[in-house]
PDB file of C-alpha atoms in Angstrom:
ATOM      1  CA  UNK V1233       0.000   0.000   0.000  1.00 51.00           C
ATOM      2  CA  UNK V1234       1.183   3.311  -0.873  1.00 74.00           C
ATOM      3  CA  UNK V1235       2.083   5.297   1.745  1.00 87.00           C
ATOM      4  CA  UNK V1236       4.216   8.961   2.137  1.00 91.00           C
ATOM      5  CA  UNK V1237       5.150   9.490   5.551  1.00 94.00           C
ATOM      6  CA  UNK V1238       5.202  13.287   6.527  1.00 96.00           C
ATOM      7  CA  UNK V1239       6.168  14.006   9.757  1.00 96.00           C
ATOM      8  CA  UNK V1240       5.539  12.077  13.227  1.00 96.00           C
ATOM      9  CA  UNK V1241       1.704  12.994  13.199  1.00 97.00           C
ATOM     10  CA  UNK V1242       1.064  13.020   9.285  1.00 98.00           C
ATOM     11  CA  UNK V1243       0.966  10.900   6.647  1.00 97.00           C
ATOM     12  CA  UNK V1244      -0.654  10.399   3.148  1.00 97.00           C
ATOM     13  CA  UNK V1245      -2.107   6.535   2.836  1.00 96.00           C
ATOM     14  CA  UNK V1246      -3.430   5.389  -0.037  1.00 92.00           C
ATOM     15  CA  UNK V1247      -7.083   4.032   0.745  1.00 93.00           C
ATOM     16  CA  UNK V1248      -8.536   0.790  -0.124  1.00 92.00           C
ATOM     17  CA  UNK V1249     -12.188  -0.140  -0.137  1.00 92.00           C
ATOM     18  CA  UNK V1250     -11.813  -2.045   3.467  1.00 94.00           C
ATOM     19  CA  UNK V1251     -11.639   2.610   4.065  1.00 94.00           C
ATOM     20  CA  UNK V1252     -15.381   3.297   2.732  1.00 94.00           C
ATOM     21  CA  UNK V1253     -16.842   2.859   6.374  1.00 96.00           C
ATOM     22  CA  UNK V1254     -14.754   5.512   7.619  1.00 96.00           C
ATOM     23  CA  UNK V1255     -14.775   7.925   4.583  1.00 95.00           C
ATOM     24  CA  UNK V1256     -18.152   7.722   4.475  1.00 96.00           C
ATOM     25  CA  UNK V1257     -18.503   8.347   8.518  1.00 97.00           C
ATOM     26  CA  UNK V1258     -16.525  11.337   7.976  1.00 95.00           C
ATOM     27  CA  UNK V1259     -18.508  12.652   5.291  1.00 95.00           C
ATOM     28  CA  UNK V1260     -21.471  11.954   7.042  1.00 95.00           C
ATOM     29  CA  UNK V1261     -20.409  13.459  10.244  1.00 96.00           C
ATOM     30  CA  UNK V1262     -18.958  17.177   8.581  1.00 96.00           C
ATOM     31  CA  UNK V1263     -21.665  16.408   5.834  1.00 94.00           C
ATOM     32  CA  UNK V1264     -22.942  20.777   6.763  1.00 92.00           C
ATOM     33  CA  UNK V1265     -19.098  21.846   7.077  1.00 93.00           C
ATOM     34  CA  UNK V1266     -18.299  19.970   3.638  1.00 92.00           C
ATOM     35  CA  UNK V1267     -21.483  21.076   2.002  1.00 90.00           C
ATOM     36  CA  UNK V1268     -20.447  24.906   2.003  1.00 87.00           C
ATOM     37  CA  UNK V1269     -17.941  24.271  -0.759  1.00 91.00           C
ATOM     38  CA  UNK V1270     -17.992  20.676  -1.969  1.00 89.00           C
ATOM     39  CA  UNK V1271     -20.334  19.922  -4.781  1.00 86.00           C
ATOM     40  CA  UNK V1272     -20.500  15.765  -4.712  1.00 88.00           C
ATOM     41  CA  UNK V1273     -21.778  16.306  -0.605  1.00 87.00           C
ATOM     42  CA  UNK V1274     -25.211  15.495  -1.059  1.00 88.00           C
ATOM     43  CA  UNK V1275     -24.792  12.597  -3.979  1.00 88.00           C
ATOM     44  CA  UNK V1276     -22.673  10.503  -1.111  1.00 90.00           C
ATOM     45  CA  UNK V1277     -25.614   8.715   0.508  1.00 94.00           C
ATOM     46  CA  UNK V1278     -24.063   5.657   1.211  1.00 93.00           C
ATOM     47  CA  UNK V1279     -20.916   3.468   2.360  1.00 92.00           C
ATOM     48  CA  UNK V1280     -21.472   1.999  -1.112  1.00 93.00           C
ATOM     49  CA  UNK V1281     -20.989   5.422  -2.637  1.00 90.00           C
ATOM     50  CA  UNK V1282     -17.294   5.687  -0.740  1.00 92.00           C
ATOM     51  CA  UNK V1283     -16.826   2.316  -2.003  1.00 91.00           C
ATOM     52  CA  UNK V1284     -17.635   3.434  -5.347  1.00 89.00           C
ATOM     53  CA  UNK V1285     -15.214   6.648  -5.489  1.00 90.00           C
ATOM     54  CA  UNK V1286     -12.452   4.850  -3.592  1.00 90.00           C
ATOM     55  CA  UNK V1287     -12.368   2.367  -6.599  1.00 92.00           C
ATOM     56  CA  UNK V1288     -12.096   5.525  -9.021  1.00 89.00           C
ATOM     57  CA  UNK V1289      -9.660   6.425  -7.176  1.00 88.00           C
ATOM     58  CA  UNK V1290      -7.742   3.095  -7.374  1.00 86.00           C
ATOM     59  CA  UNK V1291      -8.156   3.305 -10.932  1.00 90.00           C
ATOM     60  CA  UNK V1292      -6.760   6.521 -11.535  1.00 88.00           C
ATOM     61  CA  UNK V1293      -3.671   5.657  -9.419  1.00 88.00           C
ATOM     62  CA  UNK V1294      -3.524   2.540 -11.601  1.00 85.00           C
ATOM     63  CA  UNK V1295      -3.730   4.653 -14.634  1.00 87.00           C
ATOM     64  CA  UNK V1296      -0.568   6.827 -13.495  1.00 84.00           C
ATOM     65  CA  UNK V1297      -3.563   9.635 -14.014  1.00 86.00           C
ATOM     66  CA  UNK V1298      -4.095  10.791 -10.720  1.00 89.00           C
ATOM     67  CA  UNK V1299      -4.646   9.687  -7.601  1.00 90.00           C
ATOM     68  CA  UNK V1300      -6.408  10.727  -4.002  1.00 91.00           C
ATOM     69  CA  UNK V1301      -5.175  10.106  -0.662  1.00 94.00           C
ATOM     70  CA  UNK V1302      -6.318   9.795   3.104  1.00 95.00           C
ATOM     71  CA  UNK V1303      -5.058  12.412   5.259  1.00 98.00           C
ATOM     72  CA  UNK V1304      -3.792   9.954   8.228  1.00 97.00           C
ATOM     73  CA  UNK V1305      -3.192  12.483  11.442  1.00 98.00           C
ATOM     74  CA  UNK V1306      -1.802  10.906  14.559  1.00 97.00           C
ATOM     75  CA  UNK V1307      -3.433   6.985  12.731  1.00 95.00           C
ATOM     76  CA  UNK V1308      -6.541   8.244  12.179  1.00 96.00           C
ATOM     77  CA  UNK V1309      -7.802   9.733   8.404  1.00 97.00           C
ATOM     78  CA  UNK V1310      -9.091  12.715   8.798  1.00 98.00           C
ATOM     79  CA  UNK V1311      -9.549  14.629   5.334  1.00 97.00           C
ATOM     80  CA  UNK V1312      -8.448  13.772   1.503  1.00 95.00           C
ATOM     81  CA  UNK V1313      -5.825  15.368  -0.862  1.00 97.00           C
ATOM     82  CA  UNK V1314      -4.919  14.369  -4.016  1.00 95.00           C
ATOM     83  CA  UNK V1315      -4.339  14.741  -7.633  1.00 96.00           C
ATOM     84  CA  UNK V1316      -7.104  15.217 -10.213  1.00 91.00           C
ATOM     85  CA  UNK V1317      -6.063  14.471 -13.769  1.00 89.00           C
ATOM     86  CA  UNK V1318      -2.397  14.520 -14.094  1.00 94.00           C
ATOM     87  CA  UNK V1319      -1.987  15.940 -18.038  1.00 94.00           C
ATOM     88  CA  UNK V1320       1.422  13.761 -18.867  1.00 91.00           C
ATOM     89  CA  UNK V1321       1.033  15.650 -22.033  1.00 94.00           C
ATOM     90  CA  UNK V1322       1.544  19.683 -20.205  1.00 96.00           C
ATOM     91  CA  UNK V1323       3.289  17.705 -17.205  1.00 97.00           C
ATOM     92  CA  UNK V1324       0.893  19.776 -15.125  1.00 97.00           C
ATOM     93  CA  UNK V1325      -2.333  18.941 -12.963  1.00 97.00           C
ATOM     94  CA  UNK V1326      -4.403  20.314 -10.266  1.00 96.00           C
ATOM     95  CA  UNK V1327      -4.839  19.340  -5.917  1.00 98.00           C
ATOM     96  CA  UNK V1328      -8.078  18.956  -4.606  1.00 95.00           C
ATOM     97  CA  UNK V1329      -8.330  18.738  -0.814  1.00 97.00           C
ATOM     98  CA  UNK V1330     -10.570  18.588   1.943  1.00 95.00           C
ATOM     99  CA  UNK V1331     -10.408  18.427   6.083  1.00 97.00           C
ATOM    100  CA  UNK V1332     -12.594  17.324   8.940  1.00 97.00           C
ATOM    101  CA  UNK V1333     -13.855  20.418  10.881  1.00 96.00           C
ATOM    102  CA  UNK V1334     -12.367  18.552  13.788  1.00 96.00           C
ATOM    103  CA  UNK V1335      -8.966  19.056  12.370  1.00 97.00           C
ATOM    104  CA  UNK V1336      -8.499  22.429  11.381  1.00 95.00           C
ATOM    105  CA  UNK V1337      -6.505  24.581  12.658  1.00 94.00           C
ATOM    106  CA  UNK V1338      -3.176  22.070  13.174  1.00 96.00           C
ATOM    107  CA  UNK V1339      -1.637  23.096   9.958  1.00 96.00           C
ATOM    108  CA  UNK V1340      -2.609  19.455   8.807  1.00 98.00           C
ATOM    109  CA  UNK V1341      -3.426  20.537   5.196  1.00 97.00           C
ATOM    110  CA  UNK V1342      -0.351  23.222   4.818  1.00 97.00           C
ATOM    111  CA  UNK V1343       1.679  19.866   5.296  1.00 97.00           C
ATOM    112  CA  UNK V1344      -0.196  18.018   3.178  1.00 98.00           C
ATOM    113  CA  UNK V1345      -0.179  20.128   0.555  1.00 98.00           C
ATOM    114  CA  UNK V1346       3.388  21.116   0.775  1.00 96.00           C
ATOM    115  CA  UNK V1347       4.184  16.877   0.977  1.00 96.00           C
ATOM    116  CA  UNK V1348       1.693  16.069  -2.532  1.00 96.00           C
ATOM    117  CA  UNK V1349       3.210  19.341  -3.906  1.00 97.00           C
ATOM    118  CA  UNK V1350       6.864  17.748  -3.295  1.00 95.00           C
ATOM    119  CA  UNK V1351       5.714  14.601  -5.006  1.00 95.00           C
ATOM    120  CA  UNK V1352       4.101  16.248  -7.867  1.00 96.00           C
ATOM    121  CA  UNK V1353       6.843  17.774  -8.927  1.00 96.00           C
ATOM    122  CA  UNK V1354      10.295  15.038  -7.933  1.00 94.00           C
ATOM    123  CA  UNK V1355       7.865  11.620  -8.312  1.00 92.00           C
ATOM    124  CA  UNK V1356       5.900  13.077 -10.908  1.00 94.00           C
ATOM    125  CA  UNK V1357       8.537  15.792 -12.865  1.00 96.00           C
ATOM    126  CA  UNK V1358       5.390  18.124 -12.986  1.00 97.00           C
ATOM    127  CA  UNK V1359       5.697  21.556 -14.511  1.00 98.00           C
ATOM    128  CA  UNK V1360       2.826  23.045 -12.743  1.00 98.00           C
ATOM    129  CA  UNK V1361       0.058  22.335 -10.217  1.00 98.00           C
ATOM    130  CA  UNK V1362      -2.819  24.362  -9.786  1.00 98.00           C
ATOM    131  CA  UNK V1363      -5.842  24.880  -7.034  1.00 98.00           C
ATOM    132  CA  UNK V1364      -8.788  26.073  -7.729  1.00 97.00           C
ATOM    133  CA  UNK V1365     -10.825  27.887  -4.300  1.00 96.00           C
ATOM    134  CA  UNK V1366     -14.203  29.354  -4.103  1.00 95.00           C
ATOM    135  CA  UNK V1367     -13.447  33.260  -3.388  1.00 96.00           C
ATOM    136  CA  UNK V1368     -15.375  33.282  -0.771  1.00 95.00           C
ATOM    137  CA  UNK V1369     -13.421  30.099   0.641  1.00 95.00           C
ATOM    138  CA  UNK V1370     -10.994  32.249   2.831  1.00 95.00           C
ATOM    139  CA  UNK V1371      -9.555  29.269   4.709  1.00 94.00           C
ATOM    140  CA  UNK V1372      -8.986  27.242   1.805  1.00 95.00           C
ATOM    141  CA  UNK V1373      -7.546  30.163  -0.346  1.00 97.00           C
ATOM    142  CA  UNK V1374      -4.689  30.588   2.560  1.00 96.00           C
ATOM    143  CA  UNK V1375      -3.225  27.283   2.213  1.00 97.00           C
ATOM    144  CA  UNK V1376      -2.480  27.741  -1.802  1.00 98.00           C
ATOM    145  CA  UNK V1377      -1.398  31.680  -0.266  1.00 97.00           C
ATOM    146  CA  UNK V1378       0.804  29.954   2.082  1.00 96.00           C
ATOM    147  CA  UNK V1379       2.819  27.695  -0.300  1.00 97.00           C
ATOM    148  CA  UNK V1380       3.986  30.239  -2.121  1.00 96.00           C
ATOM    149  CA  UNK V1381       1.431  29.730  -5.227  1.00 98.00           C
ATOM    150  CA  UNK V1382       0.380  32.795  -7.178  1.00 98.00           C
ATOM    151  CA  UNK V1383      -3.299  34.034  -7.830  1.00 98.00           C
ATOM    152  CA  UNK V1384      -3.279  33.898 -11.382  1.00 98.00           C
ATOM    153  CA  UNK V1385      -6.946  34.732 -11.981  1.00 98.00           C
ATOM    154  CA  UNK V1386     -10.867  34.334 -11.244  1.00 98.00           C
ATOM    155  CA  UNK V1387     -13.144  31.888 -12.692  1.00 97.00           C
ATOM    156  CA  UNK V1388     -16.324  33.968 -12.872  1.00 98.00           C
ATOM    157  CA  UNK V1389     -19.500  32.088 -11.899  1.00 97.00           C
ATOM    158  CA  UNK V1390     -17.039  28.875 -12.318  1.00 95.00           C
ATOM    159  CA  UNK V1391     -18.716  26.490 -10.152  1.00 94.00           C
ATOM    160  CA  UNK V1392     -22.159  25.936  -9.740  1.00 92.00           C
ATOM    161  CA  UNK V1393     -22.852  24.963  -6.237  1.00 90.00           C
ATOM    162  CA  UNK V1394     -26.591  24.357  -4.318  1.00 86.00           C
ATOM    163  CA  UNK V1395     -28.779  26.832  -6.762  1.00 89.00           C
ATOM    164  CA  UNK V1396     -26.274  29.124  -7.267  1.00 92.00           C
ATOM    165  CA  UNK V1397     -23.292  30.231  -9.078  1.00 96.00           C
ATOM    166  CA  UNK V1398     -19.837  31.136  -7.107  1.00 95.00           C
ATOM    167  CA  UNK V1399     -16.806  32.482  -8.534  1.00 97.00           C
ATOM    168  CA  UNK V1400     -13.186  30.282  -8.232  1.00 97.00           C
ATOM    169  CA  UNK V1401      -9.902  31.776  -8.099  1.00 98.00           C
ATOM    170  CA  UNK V1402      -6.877  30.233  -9.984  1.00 98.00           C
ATOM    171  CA  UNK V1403      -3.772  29.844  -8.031  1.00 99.00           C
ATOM    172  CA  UNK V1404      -0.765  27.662  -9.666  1.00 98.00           C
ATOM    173  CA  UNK V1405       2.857  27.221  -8.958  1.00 98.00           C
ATOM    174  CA  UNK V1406       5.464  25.603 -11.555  1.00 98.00           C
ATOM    175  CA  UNK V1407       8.438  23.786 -10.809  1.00 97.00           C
ATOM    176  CA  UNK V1408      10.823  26.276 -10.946  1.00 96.00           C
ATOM    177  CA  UNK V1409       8.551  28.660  -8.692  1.00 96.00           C
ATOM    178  CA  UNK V1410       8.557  25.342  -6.427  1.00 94.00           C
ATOM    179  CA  UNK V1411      12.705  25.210  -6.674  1.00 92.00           C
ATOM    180  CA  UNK V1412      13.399  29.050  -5.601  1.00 91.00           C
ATOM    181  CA  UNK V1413      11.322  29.120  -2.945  1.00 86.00           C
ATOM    182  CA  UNK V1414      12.035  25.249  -1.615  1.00 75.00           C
ATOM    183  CA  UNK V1415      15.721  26.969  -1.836  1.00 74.00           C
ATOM    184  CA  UNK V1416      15.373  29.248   0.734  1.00 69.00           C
TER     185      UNK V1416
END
């Protein structure tokens, strides 16, 4: 099982199916904190339907096309990050990411981010990554802010989310971005 060991609390595991009873107890228990920004909230009904994207998941590992991790904190998983579509073609691809409500505030997803960042671009020889925020998503906005990514624009009515539109902003970071400020 894949596994990228962070720091003595942290770790990125890659799930397996025997992990849909606990994804889906997450979900279910931050179902109004994830709802706010996360558009598939309402379609995961089910341990079946963590079953389901866990296997997508596995597939797009497989694929060498992406792939999504649990967010293990001190042994137990409490968020995702991962990978959408890795472009082999642009060597580029985007991080999607979510925490518990329980487990913000611990600088849990900085880490993360900064550890799937590092493998993006030495595991993977990315060129870019990109994250895409709601605007009005302040706390998820700061961790791209954080890492040193640049706002490169605003998605206007990009995302349609529970009857109505929001705007995303456009942050990415290439390798050599990555390199200078890894440097200091």
């Amino acid at each position: 099982m894949f596994s990228y060991f962070i720091d003595d609390e942290l770790s990125l595991v890659l799930l397996q199916k025997k992990d849909a009873p606990v994804i889906y107890q997450l979900i279910d228990k931050n179902r109004s904190h994830l709802r706010e920004w996360l558009p598939w909230v309402d379609s995961t009904k089910s341990v079946e339907d963590s079953v389901t994207v866990i296997q997508m998941w596995l597939q797009s590992f497989a694929n060498e096309d992406g792939f999504s991790t649990g967010i293990s904190y001190k042994g137990e998983i409490v968020g995702i990050i991962g990978f959408h579509k890795i472009c082999q073609r642009n060597r580029s691809s985007s991080i999607g990411y979510w925490l518990s409500k329980d487990a913000q505030g611990k600088g849990i997803m900085t880490r993360a981010c900064r550890a799937l960042i590092e493998i993006g671009f030495r595991e993977y020889d990315l060129h870019r990554i990109e994250i895409r925020c709601g605007e009005e998503n302040h706390k998820s906005r700061l961790i791209p802010e954080r890492l040193g990514f640049k706002q490169e624009g605003i998605i206007k009515d990009g995302e349609w989310l529970y009857n109505r539109f929001h705007n995303l902003v456009i942050y990415g970071l290439t390798k050599d971005q990555y390199q200078a400020i890894d440097s200091k």
